[in-house]
Structures are given as structure tokens and as C-alpha cells.
mmCIF file of C-alpha atoms in Angstrom:
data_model
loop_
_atom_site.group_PDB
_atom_site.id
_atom_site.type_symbol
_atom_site.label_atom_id
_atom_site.label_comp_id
_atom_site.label_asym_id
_atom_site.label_seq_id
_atom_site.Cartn_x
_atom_site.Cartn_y
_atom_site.Cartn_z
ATOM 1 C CA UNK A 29 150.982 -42.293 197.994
ATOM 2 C CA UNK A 30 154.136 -42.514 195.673
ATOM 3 C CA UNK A 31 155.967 -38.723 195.299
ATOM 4 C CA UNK A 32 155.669 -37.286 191.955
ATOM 5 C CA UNK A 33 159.548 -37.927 191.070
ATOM 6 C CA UNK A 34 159.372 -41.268 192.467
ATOM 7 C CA UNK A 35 155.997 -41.796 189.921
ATOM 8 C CA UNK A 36 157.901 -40.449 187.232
ATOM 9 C CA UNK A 37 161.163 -42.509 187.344
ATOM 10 C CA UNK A 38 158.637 -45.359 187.636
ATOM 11 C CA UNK A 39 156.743 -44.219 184.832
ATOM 12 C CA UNK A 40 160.086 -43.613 182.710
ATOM 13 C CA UNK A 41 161.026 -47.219 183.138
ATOM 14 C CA UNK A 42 157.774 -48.564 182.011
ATOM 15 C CA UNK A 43 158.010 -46.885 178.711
ATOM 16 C CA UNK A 44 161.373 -47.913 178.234
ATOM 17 C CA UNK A 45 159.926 -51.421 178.786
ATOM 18 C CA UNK A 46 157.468 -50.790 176.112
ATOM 19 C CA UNK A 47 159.572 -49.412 173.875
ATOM 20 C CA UNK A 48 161.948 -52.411 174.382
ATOM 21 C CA UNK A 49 159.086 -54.360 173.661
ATOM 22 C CA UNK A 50 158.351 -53.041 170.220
ATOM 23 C CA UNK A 51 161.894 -53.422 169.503
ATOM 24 C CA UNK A 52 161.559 -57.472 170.039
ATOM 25 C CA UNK A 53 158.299 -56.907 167.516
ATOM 26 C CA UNK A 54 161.373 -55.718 164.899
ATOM 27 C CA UNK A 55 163.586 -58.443 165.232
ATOM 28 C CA UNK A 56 160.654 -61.169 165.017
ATOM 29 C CA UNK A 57 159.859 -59.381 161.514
ATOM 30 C CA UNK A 58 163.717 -59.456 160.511
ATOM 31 C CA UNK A 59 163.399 -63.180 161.332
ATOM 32 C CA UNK A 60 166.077 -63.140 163.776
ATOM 33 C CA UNK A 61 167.466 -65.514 165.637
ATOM 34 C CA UNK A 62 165.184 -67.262 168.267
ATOM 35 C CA UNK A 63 167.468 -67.288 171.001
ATOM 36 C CA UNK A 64 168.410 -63.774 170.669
ATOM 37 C CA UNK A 65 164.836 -62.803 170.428
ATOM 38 C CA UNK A 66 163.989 -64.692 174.017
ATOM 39 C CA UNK A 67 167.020 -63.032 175.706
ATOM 40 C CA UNK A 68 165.815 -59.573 174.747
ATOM 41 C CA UNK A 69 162.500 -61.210 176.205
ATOM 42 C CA UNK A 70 163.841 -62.249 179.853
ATOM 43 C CA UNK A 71 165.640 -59.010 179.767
ATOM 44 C CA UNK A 72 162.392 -56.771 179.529
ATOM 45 C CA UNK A 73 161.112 -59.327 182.158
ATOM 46 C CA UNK A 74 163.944 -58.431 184.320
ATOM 47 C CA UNK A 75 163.399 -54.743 184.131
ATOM 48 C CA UNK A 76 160.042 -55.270 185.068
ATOM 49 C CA UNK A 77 160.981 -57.156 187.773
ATOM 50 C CA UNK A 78 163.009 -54.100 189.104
ATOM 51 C CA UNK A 79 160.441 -51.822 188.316
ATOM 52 C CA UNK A 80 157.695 -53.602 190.572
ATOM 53 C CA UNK A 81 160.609 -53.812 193.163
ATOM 54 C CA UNK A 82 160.689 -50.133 193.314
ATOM 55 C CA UNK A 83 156.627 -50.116 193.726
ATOM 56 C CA UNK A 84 156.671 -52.439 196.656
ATOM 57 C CA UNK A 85 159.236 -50.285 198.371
ATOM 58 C CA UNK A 86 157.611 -47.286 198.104
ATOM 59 C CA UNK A 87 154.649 -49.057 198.969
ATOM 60 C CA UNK A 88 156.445 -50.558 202.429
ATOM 61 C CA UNK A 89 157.175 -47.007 203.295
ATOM 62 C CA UNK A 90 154.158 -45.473 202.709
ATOM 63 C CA UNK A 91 150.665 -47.263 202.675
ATOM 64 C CA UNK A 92 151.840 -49.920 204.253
ATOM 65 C CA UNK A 93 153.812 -48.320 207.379
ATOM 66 C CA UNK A 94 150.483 -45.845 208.026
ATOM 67 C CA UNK A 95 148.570 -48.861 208.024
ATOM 68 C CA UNK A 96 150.680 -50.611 210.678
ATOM 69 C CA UNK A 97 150.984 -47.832 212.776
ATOM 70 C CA UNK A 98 147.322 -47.153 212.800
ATOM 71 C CA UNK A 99 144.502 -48.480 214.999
ATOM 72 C CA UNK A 100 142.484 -50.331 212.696
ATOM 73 C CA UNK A 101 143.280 -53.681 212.990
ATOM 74 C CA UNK A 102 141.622 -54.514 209.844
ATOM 75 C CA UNK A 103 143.080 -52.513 207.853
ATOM 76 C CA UNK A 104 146.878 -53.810 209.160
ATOM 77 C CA UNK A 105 145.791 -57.107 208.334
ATOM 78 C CA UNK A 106 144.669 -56.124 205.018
ATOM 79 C CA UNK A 107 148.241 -54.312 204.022
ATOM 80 C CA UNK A 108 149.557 -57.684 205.298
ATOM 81 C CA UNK A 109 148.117 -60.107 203.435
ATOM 82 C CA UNK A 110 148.271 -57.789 200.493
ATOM 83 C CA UNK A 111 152.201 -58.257 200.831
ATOM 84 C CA UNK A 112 151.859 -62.095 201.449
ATOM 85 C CA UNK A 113 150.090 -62.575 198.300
ATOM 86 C CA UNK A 114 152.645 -60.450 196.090
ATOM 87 C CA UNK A 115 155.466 -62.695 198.058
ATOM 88 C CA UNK A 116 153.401 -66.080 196.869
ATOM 89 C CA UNK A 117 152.329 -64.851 193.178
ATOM 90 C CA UNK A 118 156.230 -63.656 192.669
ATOM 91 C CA UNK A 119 157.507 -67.438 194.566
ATOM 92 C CA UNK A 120 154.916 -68.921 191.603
ATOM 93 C CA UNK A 121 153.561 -71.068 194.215
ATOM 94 C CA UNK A 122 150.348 -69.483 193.962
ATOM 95 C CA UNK B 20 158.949 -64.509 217.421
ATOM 96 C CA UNK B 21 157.005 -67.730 216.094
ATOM 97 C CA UNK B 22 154.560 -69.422 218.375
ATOM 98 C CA UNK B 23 155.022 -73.163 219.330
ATOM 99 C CA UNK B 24 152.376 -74.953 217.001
ATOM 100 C CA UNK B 25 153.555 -72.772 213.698
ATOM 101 C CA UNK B 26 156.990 -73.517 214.384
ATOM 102 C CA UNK B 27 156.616 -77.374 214.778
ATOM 103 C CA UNK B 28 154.078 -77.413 211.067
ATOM 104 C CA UNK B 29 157.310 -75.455 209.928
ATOM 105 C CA UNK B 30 160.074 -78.491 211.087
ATOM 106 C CA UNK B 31 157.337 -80.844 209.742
ATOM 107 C CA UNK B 32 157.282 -79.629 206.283
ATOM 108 C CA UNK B 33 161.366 -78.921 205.758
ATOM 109 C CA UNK B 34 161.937 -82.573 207.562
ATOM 110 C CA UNK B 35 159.611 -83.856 204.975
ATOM 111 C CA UNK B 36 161.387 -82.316 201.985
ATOM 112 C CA UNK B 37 164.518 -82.937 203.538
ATOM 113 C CA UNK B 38 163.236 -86.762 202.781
ATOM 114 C CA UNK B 39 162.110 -85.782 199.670
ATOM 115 C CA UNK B 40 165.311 -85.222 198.553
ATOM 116 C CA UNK B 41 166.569 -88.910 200.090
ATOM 117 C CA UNK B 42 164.192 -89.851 197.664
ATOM 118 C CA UNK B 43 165.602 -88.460 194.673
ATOM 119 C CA UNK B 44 169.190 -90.148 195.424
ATOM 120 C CA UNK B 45 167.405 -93.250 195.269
ATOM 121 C CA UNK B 46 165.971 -92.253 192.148
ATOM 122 C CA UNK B 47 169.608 -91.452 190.365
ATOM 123 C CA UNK B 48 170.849 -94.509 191.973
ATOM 124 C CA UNK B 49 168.434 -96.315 190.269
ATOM 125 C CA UNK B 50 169.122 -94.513 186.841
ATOM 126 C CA UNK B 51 165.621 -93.332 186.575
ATOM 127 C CA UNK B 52 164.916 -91.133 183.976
ATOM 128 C CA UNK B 53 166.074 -87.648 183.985
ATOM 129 C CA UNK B 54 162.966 -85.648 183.303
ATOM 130 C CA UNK B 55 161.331 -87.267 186.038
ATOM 131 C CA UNK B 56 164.155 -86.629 188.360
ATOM 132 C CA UNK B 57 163.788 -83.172 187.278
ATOM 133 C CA UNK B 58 160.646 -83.028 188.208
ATOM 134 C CA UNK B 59 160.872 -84.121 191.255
ATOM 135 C CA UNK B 60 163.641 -81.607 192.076
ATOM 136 C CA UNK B 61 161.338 -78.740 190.761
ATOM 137 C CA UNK B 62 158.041 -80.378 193.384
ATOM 138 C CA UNK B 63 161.110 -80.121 196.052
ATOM 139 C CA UNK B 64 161.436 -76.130 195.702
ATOM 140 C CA UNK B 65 158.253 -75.714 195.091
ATOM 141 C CA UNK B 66 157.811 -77.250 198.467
ATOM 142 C CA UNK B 67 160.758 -74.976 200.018
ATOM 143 C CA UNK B 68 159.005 -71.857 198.577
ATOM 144 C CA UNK B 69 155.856 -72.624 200.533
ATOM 145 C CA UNK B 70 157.456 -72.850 203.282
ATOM 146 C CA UNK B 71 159.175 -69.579 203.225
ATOM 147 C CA UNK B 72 156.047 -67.962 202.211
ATOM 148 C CA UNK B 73 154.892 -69.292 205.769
ATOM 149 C CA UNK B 74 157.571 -67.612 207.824
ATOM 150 C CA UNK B 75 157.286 -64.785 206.010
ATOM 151 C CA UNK B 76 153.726 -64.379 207.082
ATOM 152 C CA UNK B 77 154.411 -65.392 210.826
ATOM 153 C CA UNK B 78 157.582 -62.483 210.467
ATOM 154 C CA UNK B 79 155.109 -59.745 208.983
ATOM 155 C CA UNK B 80 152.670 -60.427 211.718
ATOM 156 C CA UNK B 81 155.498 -60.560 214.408
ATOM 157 C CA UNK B 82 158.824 -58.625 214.140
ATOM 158 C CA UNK B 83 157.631 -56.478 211.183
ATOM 159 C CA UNK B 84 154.009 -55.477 213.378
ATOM 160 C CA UNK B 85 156.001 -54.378 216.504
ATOM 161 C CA UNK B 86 158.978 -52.824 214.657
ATOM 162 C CA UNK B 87 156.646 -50.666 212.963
ATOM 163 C CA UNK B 88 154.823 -50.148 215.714
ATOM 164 C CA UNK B 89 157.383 -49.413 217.929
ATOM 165 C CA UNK B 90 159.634 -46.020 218.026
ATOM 166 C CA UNK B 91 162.612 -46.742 216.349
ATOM 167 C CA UNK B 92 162.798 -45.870 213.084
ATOM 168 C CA UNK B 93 166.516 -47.230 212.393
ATOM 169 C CA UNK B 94 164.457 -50.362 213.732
ATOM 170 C CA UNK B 95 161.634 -49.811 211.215
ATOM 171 C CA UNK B 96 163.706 -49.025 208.619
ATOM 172 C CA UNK B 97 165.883 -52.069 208.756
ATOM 173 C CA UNK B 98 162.535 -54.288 208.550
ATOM 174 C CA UNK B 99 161.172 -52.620 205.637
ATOM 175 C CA UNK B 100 165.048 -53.192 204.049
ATOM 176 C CA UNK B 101 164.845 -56.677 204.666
ATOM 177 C CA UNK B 102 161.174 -57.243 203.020
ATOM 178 C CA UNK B 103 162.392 -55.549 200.194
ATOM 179 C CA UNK B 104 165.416 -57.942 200.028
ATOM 180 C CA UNK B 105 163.473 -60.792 200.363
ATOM 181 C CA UNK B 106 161.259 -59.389 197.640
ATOM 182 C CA UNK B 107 164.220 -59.086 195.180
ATOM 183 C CA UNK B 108 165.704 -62.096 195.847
ATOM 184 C CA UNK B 109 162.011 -64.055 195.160
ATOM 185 C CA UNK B 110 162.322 -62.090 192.028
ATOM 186 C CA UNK B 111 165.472 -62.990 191.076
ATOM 187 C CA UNK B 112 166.713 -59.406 189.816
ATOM 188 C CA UNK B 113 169.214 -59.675 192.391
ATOM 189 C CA UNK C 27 172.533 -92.739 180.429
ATOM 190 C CA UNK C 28 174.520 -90.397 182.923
ATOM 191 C CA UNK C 29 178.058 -91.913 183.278
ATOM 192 C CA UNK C 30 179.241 -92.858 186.420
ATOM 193 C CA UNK C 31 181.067 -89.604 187.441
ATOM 194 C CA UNK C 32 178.172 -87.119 186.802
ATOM 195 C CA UNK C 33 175.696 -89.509 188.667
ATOM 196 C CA UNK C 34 177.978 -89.505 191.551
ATOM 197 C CA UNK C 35 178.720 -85.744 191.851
ATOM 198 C CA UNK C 36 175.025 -85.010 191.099
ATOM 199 C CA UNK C 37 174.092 -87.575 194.104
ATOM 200 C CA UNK C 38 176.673 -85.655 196.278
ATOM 201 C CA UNK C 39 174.907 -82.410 195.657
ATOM 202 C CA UNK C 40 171.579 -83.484 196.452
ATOM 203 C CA UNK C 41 172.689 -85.555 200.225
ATOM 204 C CA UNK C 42 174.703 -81.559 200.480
ATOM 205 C CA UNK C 43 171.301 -79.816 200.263
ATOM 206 C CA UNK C 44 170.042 -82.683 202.287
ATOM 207 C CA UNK C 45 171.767 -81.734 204.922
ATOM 208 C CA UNK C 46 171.265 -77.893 203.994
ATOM 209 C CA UNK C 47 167.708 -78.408 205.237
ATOM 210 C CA UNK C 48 168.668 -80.143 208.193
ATOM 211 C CA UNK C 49 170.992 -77.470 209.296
ATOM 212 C CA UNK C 50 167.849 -75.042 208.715
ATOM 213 C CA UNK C 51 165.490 -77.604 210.836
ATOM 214 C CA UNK C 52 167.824 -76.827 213.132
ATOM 215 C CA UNK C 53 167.732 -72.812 212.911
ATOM 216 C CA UNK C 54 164.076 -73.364 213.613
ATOM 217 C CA UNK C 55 164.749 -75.577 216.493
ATOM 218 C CA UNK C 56 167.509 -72.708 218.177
ATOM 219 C CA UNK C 57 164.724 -69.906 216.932
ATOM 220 C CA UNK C 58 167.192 -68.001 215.141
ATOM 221 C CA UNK C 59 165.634 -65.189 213.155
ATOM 222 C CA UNK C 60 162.515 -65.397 210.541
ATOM 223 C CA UNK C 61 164.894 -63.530 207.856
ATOM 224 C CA UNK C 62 168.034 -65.894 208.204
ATOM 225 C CA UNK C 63 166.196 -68.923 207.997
ATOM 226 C CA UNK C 64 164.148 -67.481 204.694
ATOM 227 C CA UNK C 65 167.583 -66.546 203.008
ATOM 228 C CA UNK C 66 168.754 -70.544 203.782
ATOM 229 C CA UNK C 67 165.759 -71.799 202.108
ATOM 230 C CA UNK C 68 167.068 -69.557 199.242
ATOM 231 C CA UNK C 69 170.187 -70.469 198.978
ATOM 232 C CA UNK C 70 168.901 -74.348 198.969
ATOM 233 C CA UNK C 71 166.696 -73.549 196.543
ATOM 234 C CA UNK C 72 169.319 -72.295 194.427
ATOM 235 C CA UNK C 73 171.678 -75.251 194.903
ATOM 236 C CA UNK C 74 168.665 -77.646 193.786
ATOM 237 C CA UNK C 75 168.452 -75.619 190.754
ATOM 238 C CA UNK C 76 171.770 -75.808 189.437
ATOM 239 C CA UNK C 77 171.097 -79.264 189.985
ATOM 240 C CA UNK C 78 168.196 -79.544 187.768
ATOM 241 C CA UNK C 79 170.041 -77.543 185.166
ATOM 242 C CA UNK C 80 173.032 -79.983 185.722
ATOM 243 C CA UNK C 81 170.628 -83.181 184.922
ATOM 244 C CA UNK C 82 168.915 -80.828 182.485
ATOM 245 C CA UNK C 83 172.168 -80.612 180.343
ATOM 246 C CA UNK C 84 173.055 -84.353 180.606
ATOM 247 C CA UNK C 85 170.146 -85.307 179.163
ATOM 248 C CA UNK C 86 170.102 -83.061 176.134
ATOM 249 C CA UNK C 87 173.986 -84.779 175.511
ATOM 250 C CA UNK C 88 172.588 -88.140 176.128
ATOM 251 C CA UNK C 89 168.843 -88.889 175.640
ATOM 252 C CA UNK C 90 167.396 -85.641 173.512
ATOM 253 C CA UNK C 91 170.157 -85.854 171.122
ATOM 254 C CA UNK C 92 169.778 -89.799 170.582
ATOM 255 C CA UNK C 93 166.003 -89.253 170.050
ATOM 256 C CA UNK C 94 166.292 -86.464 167.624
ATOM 257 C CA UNK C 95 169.055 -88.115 165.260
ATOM 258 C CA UNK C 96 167.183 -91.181 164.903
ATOM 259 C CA UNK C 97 163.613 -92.139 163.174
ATOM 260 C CA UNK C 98 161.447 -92.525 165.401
ATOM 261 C CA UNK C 99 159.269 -89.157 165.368
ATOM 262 C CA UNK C 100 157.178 -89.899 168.080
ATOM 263 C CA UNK C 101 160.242 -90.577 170.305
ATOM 264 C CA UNK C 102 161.550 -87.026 168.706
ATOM 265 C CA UNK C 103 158.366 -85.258 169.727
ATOM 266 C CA UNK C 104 158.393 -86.594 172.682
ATOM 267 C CA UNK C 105 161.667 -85.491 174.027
ATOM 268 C CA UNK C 106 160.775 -81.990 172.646
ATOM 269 C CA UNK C 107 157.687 -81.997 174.391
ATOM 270 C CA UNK C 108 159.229 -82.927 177.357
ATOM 271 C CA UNK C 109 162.033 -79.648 177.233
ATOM 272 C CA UNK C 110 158.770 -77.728 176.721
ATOM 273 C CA UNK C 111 157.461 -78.698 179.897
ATOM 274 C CA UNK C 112 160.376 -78.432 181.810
ATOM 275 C CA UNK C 113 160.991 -74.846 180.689
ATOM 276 C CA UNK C 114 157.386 -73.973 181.060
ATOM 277 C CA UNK C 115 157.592 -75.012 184.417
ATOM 278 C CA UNK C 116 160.365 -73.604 185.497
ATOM 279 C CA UNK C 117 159.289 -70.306 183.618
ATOM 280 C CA UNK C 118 156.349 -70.932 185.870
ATOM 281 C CA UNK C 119 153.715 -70.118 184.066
ATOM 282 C CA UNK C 120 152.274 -73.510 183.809
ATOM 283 C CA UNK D 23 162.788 -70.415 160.687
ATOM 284 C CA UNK D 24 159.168 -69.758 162.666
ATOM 285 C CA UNK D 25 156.223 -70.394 159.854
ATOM 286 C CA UNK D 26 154.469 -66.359 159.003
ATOM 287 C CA UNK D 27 151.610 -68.235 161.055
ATOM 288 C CA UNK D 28 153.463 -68.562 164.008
ATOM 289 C CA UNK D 29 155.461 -65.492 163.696
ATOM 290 C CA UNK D 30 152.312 -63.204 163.312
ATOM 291 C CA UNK D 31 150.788 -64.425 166.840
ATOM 292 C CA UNK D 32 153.685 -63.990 168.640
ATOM 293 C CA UNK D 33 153.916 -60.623 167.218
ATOM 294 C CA UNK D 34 150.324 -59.773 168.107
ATOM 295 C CA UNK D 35 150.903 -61.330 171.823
ATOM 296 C CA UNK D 36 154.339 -58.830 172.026
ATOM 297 C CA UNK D 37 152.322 -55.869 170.888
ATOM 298 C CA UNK D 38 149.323 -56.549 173.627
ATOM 299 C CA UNK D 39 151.893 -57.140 176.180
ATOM 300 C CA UNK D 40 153.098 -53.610 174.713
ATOM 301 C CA UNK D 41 149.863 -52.199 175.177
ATOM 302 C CA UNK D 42 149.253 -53.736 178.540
ATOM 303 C CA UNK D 43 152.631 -51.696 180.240
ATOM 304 C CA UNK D 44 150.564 -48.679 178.251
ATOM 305 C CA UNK D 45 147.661 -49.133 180.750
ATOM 306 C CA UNK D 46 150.034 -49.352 183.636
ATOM 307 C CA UNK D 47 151.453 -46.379 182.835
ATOM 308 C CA UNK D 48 148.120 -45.060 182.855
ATOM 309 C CA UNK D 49 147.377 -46.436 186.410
ATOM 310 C CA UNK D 50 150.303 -44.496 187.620
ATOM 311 C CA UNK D 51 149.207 -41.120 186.026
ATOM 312 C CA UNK D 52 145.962 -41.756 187.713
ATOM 313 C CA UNK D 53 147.885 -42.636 191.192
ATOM 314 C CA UNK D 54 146.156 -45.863 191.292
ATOM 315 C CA UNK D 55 146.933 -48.327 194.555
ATOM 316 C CA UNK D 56 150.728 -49.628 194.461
ATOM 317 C CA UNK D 57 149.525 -53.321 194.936
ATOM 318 C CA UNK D 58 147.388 -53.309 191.806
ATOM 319 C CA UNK D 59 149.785 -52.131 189.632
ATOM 320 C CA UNK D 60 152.060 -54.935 191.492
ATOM 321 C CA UNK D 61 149.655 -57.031 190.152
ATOM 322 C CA UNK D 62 149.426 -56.163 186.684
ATOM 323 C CA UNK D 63 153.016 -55.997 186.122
ATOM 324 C CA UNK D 64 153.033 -59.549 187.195
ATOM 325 C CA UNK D 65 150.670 -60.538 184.737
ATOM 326 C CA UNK D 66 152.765 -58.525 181.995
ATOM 327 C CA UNK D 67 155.452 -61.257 183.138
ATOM 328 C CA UNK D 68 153.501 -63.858 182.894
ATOM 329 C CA UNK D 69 152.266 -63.262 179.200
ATOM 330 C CA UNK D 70 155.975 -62.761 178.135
ATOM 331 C CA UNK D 71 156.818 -65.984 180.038
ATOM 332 C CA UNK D 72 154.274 -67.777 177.436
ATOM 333 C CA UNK D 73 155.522 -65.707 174.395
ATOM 334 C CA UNK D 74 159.368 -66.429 175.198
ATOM 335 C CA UNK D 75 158.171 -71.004 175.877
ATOM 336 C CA UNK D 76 155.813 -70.183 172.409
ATOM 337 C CA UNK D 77 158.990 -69.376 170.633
ATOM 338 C CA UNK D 78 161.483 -71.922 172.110
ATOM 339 C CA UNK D 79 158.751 -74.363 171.544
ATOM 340 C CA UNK D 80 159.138 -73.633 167.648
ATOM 341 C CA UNK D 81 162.943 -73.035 168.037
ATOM 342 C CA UNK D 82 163.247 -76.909 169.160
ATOM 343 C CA UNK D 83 161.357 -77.784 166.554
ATOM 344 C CA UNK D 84 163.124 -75.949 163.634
ATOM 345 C CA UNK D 85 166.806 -74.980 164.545
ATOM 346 C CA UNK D 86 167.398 -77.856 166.972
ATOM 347 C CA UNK D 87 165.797 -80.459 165.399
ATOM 348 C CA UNK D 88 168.005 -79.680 162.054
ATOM 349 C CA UNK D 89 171.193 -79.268 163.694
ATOM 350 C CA UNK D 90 171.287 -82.217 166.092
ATOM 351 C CA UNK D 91 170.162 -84.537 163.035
ATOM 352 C CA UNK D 92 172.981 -82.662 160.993
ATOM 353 C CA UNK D 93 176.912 -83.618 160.857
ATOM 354 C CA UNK D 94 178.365 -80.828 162.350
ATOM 355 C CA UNK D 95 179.241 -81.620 165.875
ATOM 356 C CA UNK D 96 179.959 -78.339 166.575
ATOM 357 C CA UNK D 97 176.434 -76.719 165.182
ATOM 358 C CA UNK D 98 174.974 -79.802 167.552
ATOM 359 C CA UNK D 99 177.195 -78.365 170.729
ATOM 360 C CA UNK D 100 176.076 -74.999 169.810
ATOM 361 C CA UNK D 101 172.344 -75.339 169.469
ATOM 362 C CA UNK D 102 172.158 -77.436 173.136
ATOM 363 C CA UNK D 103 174.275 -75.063 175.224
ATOM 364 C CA UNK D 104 172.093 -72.391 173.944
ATOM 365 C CA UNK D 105 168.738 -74.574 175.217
ATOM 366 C CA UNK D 106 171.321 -74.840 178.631
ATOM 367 C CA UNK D 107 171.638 -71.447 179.157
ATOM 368 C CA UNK D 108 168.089 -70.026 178.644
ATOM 369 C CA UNK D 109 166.995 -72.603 180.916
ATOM 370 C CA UNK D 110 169.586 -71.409 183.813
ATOM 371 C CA UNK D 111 168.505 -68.418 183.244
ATOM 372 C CA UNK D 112 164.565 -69.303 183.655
ATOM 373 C CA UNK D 113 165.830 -70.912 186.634
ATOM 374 C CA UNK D 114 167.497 -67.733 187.839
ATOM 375 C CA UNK D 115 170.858 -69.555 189.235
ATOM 376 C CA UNK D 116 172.811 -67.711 186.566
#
């Protein structure tokens, strides 16, 4: 449902993530500094946090407007719970 | 947009954490103990964030259904916006 | 162990967000719009955590540092244990 | 200051979590449904959220522990305005 450039920005980002990721590896086996290590942590959290941002939008404009604009009522009520339950598990009230 | 019954459960709860939060005054006035003050003020938003989470589902089954529904797509556009915004602030990348 | 001053503007805080909620009982009662009223429990959810973090830093001044310089190790572990929890639970993956 | 113990599981953890944003990348390649992916970035999150309270857990426990039992007020300042900040940050009111 996503375009391909849209997929590959997406998919850009992600390895970037990991990449980041194996860089925090390095500094745990230079022994540095905790607290540097667990801000280089929140900040591959944060980019992830951006990156499903840019899913769910592309998912509001696509599956999810089709969906709504379609006559199977199921199917609505499926996209919208579906976007409940991302809004609940990302609240952490879940 | 809300119906009458969802909207009253909705007063309920914020009234309640609204006293909630009386609560914890008394508790620093008392010089309780920080952590569980803490923790009290942590049960409070987790409380708020339920909440939320119930408009939100009353919105994506009211305004969001008929906007998307409906013809206007500056209209449908602008819902979609404001999902995503919600989104981002939940996930604090804002 | 807060002093007098800190207690008082952290009590101040918490009656503001008091009545933070009340004003949004209120946006509920006028049925303003599902959006608005989400980004007020937001913003109240932000003001109660600043003053978590505000308690938070009181008691590592105060309580954590009085445990950890003197000899009683359970009482250290204790207070550690306790910063654990806090974080994990604000980290929310408790 | 983290024992080779303790070091080598975080490690491990970092490089699964590496190897979990892998697979997502995979999911996109294979144009797998938006929410799922949602999902399992979330999950990525959540398994750096443990990793980053794994290591301040040991951080407390080492770092802190030494400097707030140690004579150098300033070290003592230093090592609890760092356990400040990550938690405002956790707490996303930064």
C-alpha cells in the first residue's frame, strides 16, 4: 500500500537504526561511559519512534482511508480498532 | 460528536483524577515519602492516558468516519493531520 | 525531607493541574472538540511529569544520597531499587 | 565499570534488537501490512527500554554508589543530575 520511494526512505531509516545500534555494541566493548551509552540508546528509540510515525501516516492515507470509504462495515471497524490499539500500546496503558 | 452516556463515563473519570490529585497535596502536606508520591503521580497519568485513549475512539468512530466519508478532502485531510499529531505527540518525538 | 519552599511550589503545581482538569471537565461539558480536549489532557500530563521529575530530583539530594553515604546496605539497596522502579516505570516497560 | 558478565548480555540483547530492525526491514521488502510492522517496531522499543533500565540499574550500582559515598561534592552533583536528566527524558517533558 506504501509507494516504493516512500518504502525506501522507510527502509533507509531502519538501517540507519541498525547500524546505530551496532555502534552502541562498540562503545559497550570500549567500556564507555553508562550514561553516554543510554543516550545513544533513547536516541535510536527516538528515531524509531519517527520512523513508525511515518508508517502510520502512510497507513491513514492509504489502507485506512479505502477502508472508511468502503461499504464493509467490518472491515472500517477493523482499520479502527487497529489504530486504537497502536494509540493504547504507544500511551503504555496497554 | 460524543453521545450522552460516553460523555458523562468521560466527566466521571477526569472528576475522579481531578480528586486524585487533591489527594496527593494531602500526601506532600503530610511529608509522605517521595517515591510513593511519585507513584501516585505516575497512577494519575496513567489514568489521564486512558481517558484520552477513550475520546480518541469515540472521535475515530465520529468526526474521523464522516470526514472520510464525506467529500471534502481538505476536510479529510485535516483529520488524518490531526491523528497523526496526536500520534506524535503520544510518542513523544515531537 | 523537602524544605519548606519546594513542598510549597510543588503543592502549587499539583492544585494548577487540579484545576487543569477541571477546566477540561468543563470542555466536555460545552462539547468542544474531541482533538482539543485530547491535546489538554496532554499538556496536563506533561505538567504532572515535570512534577514527578521535580520530586524525583529532591529526593536523590535528600533521601538517596543520605542512604548511599551511610552503612546501612539494605537501606542503600533499597533506595537503588526504588530509582529502578521508578525509571522502569516511567520507561514503561514494566 | 559493568562486570564482562553483565556487559556481554547487554551486548547480546543490543545485537538481537539489531537483528530484530533486520526482519523489519525484511517485512517492508516483502510489503507486509503497515500495522504489523507498527507493531514490531514497538516491540524493538520495548527491548531497548529494558537494555537502557539493565544498564542504569548497574550504573547506580557502580558509578553512583562510589561517587555519592566519595568526598567530592562536585563528582556527587554530577553523577545525580545525570540520573535527573535521563529520567526527564524517559518522561519525555524535556
Amino acid at each position: 500500500m506504501m509507494d516504493d520511494q516512500n518504502r525506501a526512505q522507510i527502509i533507509l531509516r531502519l538501517k540507519s537504526t541498525a547500524g546505530h545500534i551496532q555502534g552502541i555494541v562498540r562503545m559497550l566493548e570500549e567500556d564507555r561511559y553508562c550514561i553516554d551509552i543510554i543516550k545513544q540508546i533513547q536516541a535510536a528509540q527516538a528515531a524509531l519512534s519517527r520512523t513508525s510515525e511515518a508508517i502510520l501516516e502512510t497507513h491513514l492515507h492509504t489502507c485506512v482511508t479505502t477502508a472508511i470509504r468502503g461499504d464493509d462495515s467490518d472491515e472500517r471497524e477493523r482499520v479502527l480498532s487497529e489504530i486504537s490499539e497502536v494509540f493504547r500500546h504507544t500511551n503504555k496503558s496497554l
